[in-house]
Coordinates of N, CA, C and O in Angstrom, one line a residue:
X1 N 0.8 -1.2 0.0 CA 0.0 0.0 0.0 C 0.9 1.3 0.0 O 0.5 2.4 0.1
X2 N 1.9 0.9 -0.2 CA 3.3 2.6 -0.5 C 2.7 3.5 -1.5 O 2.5 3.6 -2.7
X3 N 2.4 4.2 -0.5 CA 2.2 5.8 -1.5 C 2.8 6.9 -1.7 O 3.1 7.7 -0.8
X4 N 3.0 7.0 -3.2 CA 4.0 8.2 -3.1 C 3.8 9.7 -2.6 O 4.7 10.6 -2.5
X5 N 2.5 9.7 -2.5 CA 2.2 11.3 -2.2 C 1.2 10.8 -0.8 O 0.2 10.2 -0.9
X6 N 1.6 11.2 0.4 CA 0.6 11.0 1.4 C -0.3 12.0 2.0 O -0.8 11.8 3.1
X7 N -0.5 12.9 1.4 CA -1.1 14.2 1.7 C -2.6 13.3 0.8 O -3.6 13.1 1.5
X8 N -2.5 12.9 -0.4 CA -3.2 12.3 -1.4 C -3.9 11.1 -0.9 O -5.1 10.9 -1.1
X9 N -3.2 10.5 -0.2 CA -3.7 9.4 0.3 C -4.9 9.6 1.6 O -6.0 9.0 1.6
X10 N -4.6 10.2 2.5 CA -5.5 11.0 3.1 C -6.8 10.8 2.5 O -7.7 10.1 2.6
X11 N -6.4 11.8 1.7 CA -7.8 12.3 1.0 C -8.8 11.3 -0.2 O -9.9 11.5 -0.7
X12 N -7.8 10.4 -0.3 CA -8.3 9.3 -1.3 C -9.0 8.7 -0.3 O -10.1 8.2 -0.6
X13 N -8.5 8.6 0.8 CA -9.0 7.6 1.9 C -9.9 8.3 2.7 O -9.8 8.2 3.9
X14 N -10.6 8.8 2.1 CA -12.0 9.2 3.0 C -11.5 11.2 3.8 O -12.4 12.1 3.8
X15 N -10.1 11.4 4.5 CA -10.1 11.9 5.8 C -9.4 13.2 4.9 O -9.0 13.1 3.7
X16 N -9.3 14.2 5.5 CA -8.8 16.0 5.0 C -8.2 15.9 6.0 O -8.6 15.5 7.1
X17 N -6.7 16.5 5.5 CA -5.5 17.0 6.2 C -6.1 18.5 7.3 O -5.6 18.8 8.4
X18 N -6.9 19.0 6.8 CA -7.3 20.4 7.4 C -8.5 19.8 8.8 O -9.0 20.5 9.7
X19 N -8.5 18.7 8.5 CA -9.1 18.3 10.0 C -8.4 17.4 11.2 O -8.9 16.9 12.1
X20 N -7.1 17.5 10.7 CA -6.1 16.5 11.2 C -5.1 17.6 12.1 O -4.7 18.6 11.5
X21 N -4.7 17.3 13.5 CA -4.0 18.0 14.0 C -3.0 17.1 15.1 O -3.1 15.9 15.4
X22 N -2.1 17.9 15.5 CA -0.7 17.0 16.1 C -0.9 17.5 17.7 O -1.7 18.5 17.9
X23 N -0.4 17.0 18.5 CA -0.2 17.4 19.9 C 1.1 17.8 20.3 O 2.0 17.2 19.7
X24 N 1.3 18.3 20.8 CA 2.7 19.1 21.3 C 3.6 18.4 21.9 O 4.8 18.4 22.0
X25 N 2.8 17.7 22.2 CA 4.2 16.3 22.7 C 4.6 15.4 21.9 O 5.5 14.7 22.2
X26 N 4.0 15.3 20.6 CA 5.1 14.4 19.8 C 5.7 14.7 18.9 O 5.6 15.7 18.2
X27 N 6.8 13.6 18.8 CA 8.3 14.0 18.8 C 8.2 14.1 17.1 O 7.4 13.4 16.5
X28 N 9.2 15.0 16.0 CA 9.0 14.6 14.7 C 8.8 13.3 14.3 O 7.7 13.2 13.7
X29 N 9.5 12.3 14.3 CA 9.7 10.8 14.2 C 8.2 10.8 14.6 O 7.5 10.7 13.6
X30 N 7.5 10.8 15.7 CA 6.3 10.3 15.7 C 5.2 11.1 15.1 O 4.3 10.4 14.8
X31 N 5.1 12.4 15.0 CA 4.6 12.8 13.6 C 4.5 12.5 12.0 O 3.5 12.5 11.3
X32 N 5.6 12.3 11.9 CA 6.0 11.3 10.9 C 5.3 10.1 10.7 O 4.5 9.9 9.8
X33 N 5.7 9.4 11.6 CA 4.8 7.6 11.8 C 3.3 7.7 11.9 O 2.7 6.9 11.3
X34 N 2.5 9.0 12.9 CA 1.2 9.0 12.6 C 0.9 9.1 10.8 O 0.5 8.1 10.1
X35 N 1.3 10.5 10.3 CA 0.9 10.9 9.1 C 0.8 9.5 8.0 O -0.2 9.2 7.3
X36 N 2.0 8.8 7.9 CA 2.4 7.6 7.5 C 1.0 6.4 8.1 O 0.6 5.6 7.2
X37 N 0.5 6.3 9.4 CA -0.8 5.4 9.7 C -1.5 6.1 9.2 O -1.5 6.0 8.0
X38 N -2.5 7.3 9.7 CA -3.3 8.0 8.4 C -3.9 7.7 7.1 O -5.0 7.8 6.5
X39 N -2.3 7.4 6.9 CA -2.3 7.4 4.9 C -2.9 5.4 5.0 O -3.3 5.0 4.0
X40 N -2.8 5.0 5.6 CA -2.6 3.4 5.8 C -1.4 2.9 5.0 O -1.4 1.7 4.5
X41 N -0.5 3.9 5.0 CA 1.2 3.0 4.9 C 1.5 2.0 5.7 O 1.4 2.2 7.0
X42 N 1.7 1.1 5.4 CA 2.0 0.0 6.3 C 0.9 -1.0 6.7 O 1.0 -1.9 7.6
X43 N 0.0 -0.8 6.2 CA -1.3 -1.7 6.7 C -1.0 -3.0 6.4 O -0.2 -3.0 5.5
X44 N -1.3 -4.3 6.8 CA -1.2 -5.5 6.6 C -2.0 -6.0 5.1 O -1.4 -6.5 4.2
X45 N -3.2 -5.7 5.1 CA -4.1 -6.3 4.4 C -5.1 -5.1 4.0 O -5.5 -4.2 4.8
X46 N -5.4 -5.2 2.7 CA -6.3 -5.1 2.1 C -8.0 -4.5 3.3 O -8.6 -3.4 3.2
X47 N -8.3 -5.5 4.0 CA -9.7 -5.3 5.0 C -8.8 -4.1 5.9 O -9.5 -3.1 6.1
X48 N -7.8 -4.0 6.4 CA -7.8 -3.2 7.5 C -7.2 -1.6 6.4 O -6.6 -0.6 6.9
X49 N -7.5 -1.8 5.3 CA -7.3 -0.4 4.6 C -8.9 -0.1 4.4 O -9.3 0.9 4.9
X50 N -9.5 -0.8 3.8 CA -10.7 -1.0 4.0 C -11.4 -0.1 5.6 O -12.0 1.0 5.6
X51 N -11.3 -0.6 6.2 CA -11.5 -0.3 7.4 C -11.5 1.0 7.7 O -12.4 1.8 7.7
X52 N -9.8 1.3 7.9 CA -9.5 2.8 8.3 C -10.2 3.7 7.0 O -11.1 4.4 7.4
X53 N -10.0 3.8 5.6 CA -10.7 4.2 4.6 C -12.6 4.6 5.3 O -13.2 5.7 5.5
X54 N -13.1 3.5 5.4 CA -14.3 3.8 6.0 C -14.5 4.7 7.9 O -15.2 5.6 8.2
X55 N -13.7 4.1 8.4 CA -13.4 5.2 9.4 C -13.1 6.9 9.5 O -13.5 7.6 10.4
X56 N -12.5 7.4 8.5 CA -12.5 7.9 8.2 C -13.3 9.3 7.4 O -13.2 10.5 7.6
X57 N -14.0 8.4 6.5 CA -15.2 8.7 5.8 C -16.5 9.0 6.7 O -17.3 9.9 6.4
X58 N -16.8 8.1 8.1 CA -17.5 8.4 9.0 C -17.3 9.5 9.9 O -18.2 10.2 10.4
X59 N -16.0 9.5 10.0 CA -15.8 10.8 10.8 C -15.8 12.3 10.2 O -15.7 13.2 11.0
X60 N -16.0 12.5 8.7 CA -15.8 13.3 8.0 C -17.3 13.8 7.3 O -17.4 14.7 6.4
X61 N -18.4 13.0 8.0 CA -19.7 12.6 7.4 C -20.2 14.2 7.6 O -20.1 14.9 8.7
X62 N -20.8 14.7 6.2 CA -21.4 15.7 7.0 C -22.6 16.1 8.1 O -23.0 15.3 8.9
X63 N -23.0 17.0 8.2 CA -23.0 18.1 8.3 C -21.6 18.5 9.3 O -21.1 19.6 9.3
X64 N -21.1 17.5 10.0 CA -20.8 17.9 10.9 C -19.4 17.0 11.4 O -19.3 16.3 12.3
X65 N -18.3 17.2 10.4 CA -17.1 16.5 10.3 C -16.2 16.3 11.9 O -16.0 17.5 12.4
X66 N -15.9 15.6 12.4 CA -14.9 15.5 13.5 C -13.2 15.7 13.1 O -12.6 14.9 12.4
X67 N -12.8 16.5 13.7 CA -11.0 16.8 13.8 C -10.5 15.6 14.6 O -11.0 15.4 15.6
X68 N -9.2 14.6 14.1 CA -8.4 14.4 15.1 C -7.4 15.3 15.5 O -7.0 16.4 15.1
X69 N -7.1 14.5 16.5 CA -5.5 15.2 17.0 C -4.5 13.9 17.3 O -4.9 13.2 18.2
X70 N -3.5 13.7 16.7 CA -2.9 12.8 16.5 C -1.8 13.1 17.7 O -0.8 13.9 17.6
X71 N -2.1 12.0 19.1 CA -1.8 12.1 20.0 C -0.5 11.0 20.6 O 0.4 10.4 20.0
X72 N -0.7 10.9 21.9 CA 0.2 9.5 22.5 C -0.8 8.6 22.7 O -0.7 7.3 22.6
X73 N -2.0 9.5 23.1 CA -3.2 8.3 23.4 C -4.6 8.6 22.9 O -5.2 9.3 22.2
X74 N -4.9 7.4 24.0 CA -6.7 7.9 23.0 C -7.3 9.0 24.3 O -6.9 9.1 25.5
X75 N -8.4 9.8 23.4 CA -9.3 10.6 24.4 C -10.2 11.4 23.8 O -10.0 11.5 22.6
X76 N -10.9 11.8 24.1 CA -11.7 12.8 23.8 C -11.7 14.1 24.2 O -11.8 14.4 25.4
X77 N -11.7 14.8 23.3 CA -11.6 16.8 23.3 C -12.9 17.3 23.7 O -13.8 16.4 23.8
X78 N -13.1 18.2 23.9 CA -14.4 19.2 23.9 C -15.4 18.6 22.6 O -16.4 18.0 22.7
X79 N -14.5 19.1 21.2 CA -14.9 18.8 20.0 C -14.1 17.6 18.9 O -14.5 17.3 17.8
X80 N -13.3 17.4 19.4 CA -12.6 16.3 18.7 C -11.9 15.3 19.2 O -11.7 15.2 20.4
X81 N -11.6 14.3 18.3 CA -10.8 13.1 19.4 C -9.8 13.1 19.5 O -9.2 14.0 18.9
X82 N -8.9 12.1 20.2 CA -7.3 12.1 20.0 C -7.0 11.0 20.3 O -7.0 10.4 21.4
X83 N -6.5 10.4 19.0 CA -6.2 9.1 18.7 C -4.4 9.1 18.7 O -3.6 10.0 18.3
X84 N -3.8 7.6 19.6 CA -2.2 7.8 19.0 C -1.7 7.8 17.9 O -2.3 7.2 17.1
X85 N -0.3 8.5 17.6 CA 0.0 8.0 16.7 C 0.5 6.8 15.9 O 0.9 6.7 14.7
X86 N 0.3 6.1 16.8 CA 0.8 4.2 16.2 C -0.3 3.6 16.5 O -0.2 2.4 16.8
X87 N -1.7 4.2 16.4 CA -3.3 3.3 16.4 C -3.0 1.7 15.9 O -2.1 1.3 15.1
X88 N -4.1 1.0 16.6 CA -4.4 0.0 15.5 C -5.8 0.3 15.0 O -6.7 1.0 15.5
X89 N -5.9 -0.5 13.8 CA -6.9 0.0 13.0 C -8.6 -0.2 13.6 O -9.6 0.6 13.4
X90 N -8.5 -2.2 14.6 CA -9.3 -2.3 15.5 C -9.6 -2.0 16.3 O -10.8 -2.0 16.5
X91 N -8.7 -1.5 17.2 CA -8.9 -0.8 18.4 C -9.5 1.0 18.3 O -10.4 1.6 18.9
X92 N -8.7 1.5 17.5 CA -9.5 3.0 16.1 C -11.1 2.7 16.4 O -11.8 3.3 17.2
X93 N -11.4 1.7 15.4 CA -12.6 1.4 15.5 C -13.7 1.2 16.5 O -14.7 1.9 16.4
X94 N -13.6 0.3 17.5 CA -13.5 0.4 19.0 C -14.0 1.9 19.5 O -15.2 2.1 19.8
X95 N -12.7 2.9 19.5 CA -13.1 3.7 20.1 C -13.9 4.9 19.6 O -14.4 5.7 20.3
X96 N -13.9 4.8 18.6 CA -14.9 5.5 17.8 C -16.0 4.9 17.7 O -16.8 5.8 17.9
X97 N -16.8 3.7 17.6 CA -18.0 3.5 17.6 C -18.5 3.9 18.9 O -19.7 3.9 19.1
X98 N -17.2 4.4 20.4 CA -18.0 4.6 22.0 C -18.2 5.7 21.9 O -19.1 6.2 22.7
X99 N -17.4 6.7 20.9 CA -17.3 8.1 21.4 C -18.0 9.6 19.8 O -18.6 10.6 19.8
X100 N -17.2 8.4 18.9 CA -17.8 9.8 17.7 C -19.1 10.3 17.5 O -19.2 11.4 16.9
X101 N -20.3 9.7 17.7 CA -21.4 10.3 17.5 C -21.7 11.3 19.3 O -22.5 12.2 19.5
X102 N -20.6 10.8 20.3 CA -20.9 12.2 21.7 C -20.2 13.0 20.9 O -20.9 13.8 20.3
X103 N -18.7 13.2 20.6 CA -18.5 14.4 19.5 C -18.8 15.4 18.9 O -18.7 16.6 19.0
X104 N -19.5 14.5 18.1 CA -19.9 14.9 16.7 C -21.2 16.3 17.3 O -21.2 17.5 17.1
X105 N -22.1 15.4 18.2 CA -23.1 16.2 18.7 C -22.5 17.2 19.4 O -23.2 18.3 19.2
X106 N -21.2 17.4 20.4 CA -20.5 18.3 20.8 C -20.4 19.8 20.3 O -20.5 21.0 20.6
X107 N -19.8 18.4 18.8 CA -19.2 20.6 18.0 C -20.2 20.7 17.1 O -20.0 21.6 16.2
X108 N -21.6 19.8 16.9 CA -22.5 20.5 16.1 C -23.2 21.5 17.6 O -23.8 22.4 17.0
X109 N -23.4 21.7 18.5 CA -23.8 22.8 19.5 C -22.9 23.9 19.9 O -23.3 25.0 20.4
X110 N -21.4 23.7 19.6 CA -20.6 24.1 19.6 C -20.8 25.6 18.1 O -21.0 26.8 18.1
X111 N -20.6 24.5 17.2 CA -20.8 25.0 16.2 C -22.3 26.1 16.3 O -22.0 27.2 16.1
X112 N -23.4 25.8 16.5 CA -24.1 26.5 17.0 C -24.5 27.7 17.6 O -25.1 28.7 17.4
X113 N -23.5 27.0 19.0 CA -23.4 28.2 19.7 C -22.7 29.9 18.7 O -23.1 31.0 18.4
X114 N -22.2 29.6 18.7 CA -21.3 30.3 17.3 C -22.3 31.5 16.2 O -22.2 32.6 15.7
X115 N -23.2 30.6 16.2 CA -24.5 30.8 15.0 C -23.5 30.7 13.7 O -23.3 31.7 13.0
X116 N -22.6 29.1 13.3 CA -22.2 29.1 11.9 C -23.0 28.3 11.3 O -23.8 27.7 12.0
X117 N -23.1 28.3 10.0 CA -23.8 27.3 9.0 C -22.7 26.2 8.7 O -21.6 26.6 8.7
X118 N -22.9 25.0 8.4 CA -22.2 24.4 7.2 C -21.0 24.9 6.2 O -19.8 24.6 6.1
X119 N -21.8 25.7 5.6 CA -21.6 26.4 4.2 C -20.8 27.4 4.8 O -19.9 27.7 3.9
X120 N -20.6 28.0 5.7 CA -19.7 29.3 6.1 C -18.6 27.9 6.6 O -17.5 28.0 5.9
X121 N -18.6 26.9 7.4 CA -17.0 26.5 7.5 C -16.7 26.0 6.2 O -15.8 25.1 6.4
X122 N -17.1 26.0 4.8 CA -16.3 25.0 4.2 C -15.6 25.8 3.7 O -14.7 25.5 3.0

């Protein structure tokens, strides 16, 4: 699954770079290694590209897209999640089916509160 452009890959795979964010504690090397899981460089098989590709795509569902933050661990933000950067793709899954739709509902009130539309963040 080596891709030569991983910004591309991202975006082929369901997820936008502009909703993807890093934590201040990791180190280049592990910025690096997230961006690289992301992209699903290195995935085993075919089903767990599959996978992350649709994970992805869920979290980016409109009206109301979720940000990660590409962390040391997992958790949950106000408005977004924060997944490590050496995930597995099962465990990803996991914790997103306990937590992205409390999220999601988060920063659409969030968003709200605000009085934005849709159409004004895109």
């Amino acid at each position: 699954f080596e891709d030569p452009d991983p910004k591309m890959r991202i975006i082929e795979g369901g997820y936008h770079p502009d909703l993807c964010f890093m934590d201040k504690a990791l180190t280049q090397e592990q910025k690096r290694d997230g961006i690289r899981n992301l992209c699903g460089i290195g995935l085993e098989t075919e089903a767990h590209f599959w996978l992350l590709e649709n994970l992805w795509k869920a979290m980016r569902q409109p009206p109301t897209p979720v940000p990660l933050i590409l962390a040391l661990d997992y958790g949950v933000e106000s408005t977004a999640v924060r997944i490590p950067y050496n995930f597995d793709v099962y465990e990803l899954a996991d914790f997103l089916e306990d937590h992205l739709d409390d999220v999601r509902t988060a920063r659409q009130r969030s968003r709200e509160g605000y009085g934005l539309t849709h159409s004004e963040l895109e």
